PDB file of C-alpha atoms in Angstrom:
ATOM      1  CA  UNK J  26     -65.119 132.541 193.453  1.00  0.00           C
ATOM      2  CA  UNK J  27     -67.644 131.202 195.641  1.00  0.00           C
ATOM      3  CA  UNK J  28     -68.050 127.872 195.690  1.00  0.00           C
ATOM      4  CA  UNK J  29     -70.734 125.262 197.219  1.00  0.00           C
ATOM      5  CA  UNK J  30     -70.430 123.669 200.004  1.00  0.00           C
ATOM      6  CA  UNK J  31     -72.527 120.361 199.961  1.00  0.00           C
ATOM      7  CA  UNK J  32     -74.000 118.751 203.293  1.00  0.00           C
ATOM      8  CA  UNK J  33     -76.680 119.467 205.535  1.00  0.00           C
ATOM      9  CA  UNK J  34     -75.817 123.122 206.517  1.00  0.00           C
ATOM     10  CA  UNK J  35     -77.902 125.401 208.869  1.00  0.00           C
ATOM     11  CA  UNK J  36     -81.925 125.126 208.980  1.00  0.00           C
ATOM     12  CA  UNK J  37     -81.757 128.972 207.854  1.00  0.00           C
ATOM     13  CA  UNK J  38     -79.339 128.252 205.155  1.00  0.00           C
ATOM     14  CA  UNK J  39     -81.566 124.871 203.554  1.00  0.00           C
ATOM     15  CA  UNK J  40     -85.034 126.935 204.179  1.00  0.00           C
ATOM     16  CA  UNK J  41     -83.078 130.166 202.077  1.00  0.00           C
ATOM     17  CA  UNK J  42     -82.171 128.029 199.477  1.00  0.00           C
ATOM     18  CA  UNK J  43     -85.408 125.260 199.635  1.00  0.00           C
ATOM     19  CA  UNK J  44     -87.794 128.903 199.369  1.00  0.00           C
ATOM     20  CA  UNK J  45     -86.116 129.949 196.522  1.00  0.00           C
ATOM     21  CA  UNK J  46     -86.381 126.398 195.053  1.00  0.00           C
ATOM     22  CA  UNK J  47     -89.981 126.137 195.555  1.00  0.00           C
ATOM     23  CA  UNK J  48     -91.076 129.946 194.371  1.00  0.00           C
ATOM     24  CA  UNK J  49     -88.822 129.045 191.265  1.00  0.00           C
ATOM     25  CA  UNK J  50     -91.556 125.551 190.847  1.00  0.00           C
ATOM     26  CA  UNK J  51     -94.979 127.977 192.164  1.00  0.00           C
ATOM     27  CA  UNK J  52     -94.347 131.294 190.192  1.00  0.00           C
ATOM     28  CA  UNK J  53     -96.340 131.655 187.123  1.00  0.00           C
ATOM     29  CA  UNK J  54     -93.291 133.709 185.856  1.00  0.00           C
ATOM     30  CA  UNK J  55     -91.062 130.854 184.624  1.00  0.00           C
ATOM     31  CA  UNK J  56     -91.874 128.840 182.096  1.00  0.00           C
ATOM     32  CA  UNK J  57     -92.574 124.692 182.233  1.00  0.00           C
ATOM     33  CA  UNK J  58     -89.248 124.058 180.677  1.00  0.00           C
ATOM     34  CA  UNK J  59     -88.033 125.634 183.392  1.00  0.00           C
ATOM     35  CA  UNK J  60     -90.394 123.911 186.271  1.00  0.00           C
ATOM     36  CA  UNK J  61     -90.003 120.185 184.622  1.00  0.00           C
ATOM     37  CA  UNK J  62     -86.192 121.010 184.777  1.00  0.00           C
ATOM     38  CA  UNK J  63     -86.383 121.572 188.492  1.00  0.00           C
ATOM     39  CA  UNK J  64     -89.081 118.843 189.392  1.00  0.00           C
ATOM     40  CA  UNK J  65     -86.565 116.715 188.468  1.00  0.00           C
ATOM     41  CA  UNK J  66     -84.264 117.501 191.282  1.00  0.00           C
ATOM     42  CA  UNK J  67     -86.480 116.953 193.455  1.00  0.00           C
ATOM     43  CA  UNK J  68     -85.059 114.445 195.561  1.00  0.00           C
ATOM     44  CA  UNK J  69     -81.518 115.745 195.333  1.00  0.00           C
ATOM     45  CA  UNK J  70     -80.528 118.031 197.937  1.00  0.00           C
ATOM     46  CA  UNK J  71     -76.944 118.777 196.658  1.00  0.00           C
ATOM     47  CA  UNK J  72     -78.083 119.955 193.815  1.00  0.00           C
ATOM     48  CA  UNK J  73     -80.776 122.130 194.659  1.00  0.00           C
ATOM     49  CA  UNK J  74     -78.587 123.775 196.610  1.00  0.00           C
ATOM     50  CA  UNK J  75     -75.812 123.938 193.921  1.00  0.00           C
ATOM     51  CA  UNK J  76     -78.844 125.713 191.900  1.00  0.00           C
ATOM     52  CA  UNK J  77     -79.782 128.162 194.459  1.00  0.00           C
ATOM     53  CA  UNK J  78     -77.766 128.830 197.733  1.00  0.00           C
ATOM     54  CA  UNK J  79     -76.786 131.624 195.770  1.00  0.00           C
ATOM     55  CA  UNK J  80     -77.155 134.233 192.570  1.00  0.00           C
ATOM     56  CA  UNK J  81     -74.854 133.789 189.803  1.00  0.00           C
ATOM     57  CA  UNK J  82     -72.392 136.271 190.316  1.00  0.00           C
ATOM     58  CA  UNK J  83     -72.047 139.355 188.338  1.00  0.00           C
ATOM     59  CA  UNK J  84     -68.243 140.222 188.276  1.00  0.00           C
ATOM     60  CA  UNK J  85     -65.305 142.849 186.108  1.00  0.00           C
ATOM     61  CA  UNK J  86     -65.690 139.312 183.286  1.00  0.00           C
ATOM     62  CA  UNK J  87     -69.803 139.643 183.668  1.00  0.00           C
ATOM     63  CA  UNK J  88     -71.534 136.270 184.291  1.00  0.00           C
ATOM     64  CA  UNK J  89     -69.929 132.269 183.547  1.00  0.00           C
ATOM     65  CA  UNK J  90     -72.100 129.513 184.963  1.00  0.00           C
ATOM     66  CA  UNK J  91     -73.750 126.001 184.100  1.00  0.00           C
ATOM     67  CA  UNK J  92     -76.363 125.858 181.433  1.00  0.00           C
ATOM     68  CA  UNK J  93     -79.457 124.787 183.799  1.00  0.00           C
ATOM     69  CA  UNK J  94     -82.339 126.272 186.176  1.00  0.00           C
ATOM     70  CA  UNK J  95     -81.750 127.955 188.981  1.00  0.00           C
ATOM     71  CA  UNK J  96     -80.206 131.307 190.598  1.00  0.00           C
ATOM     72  CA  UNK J  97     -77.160 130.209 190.507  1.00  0.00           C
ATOM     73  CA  UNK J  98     -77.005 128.892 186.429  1.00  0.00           C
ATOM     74  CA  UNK J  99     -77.431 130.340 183.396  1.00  0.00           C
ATOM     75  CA  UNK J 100     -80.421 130.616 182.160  1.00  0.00           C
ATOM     76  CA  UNK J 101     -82.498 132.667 180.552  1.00  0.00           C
ATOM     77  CA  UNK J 102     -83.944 134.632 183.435  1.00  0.00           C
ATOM     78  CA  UNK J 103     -79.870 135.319 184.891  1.00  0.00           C
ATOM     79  CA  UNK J 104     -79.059 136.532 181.816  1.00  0.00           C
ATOM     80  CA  UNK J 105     -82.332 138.908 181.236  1.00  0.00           C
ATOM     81  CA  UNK J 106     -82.169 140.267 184.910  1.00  0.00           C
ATOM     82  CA  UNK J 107     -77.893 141.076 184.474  1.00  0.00           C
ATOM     83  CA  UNK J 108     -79.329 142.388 181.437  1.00  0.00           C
ATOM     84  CA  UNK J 109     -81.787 144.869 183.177  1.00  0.00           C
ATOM     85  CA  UNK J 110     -78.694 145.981 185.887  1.00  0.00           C
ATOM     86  CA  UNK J 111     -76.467 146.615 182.365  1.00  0.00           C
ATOM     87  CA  UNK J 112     -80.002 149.141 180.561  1.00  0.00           C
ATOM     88  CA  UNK J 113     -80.222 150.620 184.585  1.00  0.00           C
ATOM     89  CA  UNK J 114     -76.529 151.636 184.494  1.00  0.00           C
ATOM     90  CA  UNK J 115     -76.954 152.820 181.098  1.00  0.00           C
ATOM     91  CA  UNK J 116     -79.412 155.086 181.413  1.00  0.00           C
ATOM     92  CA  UNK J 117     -77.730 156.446 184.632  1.00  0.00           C
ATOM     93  CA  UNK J 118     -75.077 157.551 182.180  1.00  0.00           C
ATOM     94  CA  UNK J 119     -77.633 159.012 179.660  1.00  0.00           C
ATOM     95  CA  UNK J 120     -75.808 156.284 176.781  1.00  0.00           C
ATOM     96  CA  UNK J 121     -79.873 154.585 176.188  1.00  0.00           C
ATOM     97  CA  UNK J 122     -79.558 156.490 172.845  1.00  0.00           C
ATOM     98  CA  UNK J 123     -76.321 155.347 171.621  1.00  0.00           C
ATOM     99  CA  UNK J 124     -77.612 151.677 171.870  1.00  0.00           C
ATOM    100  CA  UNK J 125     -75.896 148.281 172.664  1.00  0.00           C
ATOM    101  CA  UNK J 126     -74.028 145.737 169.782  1.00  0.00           C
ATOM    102  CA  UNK J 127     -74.322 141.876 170.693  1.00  0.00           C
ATOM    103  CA  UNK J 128     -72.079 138.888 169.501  1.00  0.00           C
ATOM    104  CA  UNK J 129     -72.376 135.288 170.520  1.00  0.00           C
ATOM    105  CA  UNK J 130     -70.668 132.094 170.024  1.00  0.00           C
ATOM    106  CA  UNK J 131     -71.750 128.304 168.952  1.00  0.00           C
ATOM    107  CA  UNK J 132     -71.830 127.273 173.039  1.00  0.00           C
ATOM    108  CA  UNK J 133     -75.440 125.984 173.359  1.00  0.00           C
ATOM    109  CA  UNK J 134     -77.609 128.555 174.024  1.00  0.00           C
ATOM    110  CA  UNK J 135     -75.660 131.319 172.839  1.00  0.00           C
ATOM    111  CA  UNK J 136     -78.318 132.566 170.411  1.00  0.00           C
ATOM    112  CA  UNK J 137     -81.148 132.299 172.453  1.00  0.00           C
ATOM    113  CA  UNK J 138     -79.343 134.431 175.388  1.00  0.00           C
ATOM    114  CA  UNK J 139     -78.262 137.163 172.901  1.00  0.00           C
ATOM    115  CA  UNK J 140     -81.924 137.494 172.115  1.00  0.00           C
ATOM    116  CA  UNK J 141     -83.003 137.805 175.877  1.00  0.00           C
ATOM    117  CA  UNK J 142     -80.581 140.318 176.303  1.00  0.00           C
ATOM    118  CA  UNK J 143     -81.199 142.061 173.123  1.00  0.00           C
ATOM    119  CA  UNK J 144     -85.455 142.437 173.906  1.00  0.00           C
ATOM    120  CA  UNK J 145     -84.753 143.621 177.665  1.00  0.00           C
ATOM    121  CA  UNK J 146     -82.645 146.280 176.135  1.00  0.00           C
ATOM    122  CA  UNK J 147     -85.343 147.447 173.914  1.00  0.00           C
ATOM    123  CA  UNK J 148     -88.320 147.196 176.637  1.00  0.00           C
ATOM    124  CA  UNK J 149     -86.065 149.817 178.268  1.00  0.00           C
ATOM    125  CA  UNK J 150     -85.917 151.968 175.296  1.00  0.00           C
ATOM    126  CA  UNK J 151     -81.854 151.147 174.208  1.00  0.00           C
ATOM    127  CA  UNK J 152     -81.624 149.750 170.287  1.00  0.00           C
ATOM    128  CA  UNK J 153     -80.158 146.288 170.369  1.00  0.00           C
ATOM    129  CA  UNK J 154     -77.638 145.464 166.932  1.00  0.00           C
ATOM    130  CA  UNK J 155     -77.465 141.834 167.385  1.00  0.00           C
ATOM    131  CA  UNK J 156     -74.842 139.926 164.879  1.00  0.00           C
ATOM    132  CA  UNK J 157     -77.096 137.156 162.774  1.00  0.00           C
ATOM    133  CA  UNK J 158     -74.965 134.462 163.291  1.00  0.00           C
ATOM    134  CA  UNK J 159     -71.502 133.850 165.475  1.00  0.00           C
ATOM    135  CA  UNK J 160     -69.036 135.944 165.396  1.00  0.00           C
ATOM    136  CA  UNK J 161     -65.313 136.340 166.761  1.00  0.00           C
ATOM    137  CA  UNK J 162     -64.889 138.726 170.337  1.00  0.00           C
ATOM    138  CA  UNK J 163     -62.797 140.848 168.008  1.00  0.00           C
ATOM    139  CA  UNK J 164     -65.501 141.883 165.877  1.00  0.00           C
ATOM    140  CA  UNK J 165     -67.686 142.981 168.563  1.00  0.00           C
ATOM    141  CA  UNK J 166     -65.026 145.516 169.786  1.00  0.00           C
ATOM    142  CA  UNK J 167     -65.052 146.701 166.217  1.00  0.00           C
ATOM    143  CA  UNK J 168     -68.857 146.806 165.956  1.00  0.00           C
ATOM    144  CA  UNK J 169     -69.415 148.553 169.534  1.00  0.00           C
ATOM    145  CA  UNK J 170     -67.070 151.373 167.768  1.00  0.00           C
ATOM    146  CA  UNK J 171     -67.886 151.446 164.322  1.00  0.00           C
ATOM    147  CA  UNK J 172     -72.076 151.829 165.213  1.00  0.00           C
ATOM    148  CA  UNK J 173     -71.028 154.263 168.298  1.00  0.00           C
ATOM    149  CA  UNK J 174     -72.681 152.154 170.575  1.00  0.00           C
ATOM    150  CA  UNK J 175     -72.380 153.115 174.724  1.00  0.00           C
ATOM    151  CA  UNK J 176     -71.728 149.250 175.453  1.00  0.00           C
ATOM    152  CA  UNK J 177     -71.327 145.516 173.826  1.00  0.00           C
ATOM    153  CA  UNK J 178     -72.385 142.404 175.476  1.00  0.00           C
ATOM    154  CA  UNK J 179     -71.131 138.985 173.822  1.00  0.00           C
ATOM    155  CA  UNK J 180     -72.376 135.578 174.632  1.00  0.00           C
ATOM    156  CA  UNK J 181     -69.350 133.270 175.380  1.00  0.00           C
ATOM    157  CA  UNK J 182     -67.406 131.413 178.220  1.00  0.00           C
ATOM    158  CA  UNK J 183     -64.237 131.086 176.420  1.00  0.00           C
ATOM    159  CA  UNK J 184     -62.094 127.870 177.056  1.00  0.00           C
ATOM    160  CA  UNK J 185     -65.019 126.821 179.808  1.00  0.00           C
ATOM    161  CA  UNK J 186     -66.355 122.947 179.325  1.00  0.00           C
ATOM    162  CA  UNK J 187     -69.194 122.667 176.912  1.00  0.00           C
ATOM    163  CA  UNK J 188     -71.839 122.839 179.835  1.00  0.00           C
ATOM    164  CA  UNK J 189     -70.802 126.263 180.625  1.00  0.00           C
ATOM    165  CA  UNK J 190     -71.720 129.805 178.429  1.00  0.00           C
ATOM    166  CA  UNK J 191     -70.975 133.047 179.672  1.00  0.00           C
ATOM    167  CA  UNK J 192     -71.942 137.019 179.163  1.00  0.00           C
ATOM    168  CA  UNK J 193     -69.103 139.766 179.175  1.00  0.00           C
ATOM    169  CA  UNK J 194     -69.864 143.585 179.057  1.00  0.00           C
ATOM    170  CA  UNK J 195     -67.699 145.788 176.845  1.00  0.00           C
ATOM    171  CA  UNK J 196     -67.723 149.833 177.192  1.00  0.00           C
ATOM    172  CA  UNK J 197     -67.851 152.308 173.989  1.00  0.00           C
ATOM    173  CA  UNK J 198     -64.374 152.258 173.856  1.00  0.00           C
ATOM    174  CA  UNK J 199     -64.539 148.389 172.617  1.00  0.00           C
ATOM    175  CA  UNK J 200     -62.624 147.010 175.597  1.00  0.00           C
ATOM    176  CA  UNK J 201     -64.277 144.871 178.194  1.00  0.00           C
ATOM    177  CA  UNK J 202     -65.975 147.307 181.449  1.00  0.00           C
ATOM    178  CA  UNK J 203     -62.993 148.632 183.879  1.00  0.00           C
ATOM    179  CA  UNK J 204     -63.357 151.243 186.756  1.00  0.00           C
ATOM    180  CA  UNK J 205     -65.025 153.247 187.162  1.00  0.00           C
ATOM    181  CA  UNK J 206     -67.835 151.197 184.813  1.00  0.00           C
ATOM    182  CA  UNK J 207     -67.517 147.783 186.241  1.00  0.00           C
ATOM    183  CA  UNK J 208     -68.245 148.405 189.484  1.00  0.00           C
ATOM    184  CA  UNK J 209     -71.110 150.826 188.580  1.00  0.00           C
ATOM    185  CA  UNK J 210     -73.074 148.360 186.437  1.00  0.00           C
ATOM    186  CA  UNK J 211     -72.036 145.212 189.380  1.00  0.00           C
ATOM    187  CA  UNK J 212     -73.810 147.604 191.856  1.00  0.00           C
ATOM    188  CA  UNK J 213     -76.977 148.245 189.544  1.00  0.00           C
ATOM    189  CA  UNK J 214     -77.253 143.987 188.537  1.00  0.00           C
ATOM    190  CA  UNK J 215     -77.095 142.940 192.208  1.00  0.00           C
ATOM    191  CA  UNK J 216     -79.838 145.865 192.482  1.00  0.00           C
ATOM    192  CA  UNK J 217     -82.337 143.750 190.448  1.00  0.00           C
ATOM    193  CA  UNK J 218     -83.309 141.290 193.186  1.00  0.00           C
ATOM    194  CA  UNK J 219     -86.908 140.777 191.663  1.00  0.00           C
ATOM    195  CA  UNK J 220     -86.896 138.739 188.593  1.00  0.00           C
ATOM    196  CA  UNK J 221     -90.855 139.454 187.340  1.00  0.00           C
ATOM    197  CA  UNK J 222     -89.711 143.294 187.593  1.00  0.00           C
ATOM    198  CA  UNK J 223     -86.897 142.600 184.569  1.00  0.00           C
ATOM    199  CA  UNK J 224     -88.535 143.973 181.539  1.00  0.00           C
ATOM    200  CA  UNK J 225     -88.510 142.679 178.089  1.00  0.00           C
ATOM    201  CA  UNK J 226     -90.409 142.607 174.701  1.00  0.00           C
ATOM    202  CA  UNK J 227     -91.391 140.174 171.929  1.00  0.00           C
ATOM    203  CA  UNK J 228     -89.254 140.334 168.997  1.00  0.00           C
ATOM    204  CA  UNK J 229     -91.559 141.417 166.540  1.00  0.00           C
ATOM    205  CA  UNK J 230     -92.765 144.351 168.517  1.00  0.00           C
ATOM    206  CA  UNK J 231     -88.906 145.812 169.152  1.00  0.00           C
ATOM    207  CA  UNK J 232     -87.975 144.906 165.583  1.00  0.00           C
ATOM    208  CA  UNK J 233     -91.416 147.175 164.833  1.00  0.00           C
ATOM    209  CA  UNK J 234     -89.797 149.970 166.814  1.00  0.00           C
ATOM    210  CA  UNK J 235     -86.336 150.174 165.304  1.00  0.00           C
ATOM    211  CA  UNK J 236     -84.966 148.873 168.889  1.00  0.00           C
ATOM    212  CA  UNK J 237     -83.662 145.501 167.617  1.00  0.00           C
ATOM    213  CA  UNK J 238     -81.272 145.628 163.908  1.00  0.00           C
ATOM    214  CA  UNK J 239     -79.546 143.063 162.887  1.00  0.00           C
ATOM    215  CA  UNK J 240     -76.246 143.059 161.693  1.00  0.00           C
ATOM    216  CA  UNK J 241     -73.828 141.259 159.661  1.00  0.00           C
ATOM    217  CA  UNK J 242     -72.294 141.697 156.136  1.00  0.00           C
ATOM    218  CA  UNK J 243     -72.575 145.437 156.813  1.00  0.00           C
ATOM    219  CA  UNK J 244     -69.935 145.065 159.783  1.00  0.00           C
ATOM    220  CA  UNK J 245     -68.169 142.032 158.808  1.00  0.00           C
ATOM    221  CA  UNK J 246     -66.975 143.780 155.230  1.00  0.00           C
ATOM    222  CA  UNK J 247     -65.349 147.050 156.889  1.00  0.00           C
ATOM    223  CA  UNK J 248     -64.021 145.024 159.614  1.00  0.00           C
ATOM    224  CA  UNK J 249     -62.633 142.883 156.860  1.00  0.00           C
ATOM    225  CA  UNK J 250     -61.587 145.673 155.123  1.00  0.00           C
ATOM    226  CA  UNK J 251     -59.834 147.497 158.186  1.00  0.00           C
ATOM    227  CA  UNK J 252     -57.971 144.134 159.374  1.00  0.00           C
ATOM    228  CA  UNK J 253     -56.426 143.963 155.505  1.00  0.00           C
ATOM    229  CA  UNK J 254     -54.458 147.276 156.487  1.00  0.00           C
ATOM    230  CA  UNK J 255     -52.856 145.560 159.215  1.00  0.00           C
ATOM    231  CA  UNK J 256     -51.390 142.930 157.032  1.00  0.00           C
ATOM    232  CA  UNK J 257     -47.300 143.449 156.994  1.00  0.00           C
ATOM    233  CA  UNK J 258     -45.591 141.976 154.118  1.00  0.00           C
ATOM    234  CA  UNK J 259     -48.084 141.123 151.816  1.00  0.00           C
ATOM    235  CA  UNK J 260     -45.753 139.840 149.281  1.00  0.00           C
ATOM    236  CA  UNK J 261     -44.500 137.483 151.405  1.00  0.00           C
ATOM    237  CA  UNK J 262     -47.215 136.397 151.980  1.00  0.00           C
ATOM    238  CA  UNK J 263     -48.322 135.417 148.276  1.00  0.00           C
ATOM    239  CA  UNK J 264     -45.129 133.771 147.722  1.00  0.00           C
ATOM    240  CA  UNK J 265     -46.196 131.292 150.020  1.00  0.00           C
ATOM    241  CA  UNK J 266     -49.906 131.093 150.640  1.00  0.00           C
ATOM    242  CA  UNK J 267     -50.162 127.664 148.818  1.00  0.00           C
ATOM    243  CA  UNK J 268     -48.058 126.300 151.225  1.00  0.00           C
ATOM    244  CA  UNK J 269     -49.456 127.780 154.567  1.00  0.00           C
ATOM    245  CA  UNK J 270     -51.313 125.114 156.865  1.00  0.00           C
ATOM    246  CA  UNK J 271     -53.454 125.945 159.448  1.00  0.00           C
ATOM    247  CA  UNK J 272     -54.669 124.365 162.901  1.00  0.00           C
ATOM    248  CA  UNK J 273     -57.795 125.358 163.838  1.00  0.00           C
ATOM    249  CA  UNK J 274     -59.025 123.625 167.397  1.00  0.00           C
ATOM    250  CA  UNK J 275     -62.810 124.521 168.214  1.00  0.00           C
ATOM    251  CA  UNK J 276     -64.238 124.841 171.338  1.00  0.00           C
ATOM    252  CA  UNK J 277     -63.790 122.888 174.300  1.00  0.00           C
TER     253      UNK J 277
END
């Protein structure tokens, strides 16, 4: 992974990174969360160019980054323009009819970047099925199967500290992307170097046009239902339920 390198560096490299900062602050695209975010950085070189020497990097796991403004964090407009390079690659396969499921976590922001993803999907014509609460990885492999979706996207970062969240792309077959999809859909996000082009919706207008459904109970019970035949020993198991303990560590 690429990692910064703090100090001075060459006047090309701190104008790059100093024009990005400062189109970020003038562009009537991002929003005044965003700018009040970054006008408090102002004095700190380091991290402005932490926050934008570079895009976050699209790779075979998707996108893991800070929480925080900036090409190089995760943020709403990262995750909508990956988002756009995932519906490009997409319809390059003709799958925009098959549609996309989306999970997420309880990492900060998780909801909120399911959502971007899900209404950038629909402005491109793909129907989003976006879980109504968290939900565990597995059951997004199940759901990207069970609805016959073309891809899944879920909103995590894993074991990652608590300022990190993360975005991983799974394939129809329920698995996370491998050749020759990975590489396809890294091509087509690096592609989107124009965030105003990234397309998206309100919510009430793709829920209008059938393009966002949520889900929930209606996956949840069959999955439920499908992991029961799995159980070995079930009589075992009864014998000694009462006494079964269980350690459950959240995350972080």
């Amino acid at each position: 992974k690429k990692q910064a390198t703090h100090g001075c560096g060459s006047k090309e490299e701190i104008m790059d990174y100093k024009k990005t900062y400062e189109a970020w602050l003038s562009n009537p695209y991002f929003d005044d969360d965003t700018k009040k975010e970054l006008e408090s950085i102002a004095g700190d070189e380091n991290e402005i160019k932490e926050r934008f020497y570079a895009d976050l990097e699209f790779g075979t796991a998707g996108l893991r980054g800070i929480i925080g403004a900036g090409t190089n964090r995760m943020n709403i407009y990262t995750v909508r323009k990956a988002t756009q390079g995932l519906a490009n690659y997409i319809i390059s396969q003709k799958g925009q009819e098959k549609g996309v499921a989306i999970a997420f976590d309880s990492r900060r922001m998780s909801p909120e970047f399911a959502d971007v993803a899900a209404l950038c999907l629909a402005a491109n014509g793909i129907q989003a099925y976006v879980f109504e609460s968290l939900r565990p990885t597995p059951e997004l492999s199940y759901a990207v199967r069970k609805l016959g979706c073309t891809a899944g996207i879920n909103i995590t970062a894993s074991h990652n500290p608590p300022e990190y969240n993360g975005y991983k792309v799974y394939w129809e077959d329920g698995a996370q992307i491998t050749p020759p999809h990975d590489t396809g859909i890294m091509d087509e996000v690096r592609n989107v170097t124009d965030y105003a082009s990234v397309k998206t919706m309100p919510l009430e207008e793709a829920k209008a046009d059938g393009l966002y459904q949520t889900i929930g109970a209606d996956i949840d019970d069959p999955y439920i239902a499908e992991l029961k035949k799995l159980v070995l020993h079930q009589d075992c198991i009864d014998k000694v339920a009462s006494e079964l303990k269980i350690v459950y560590t959240p995350l972080h």
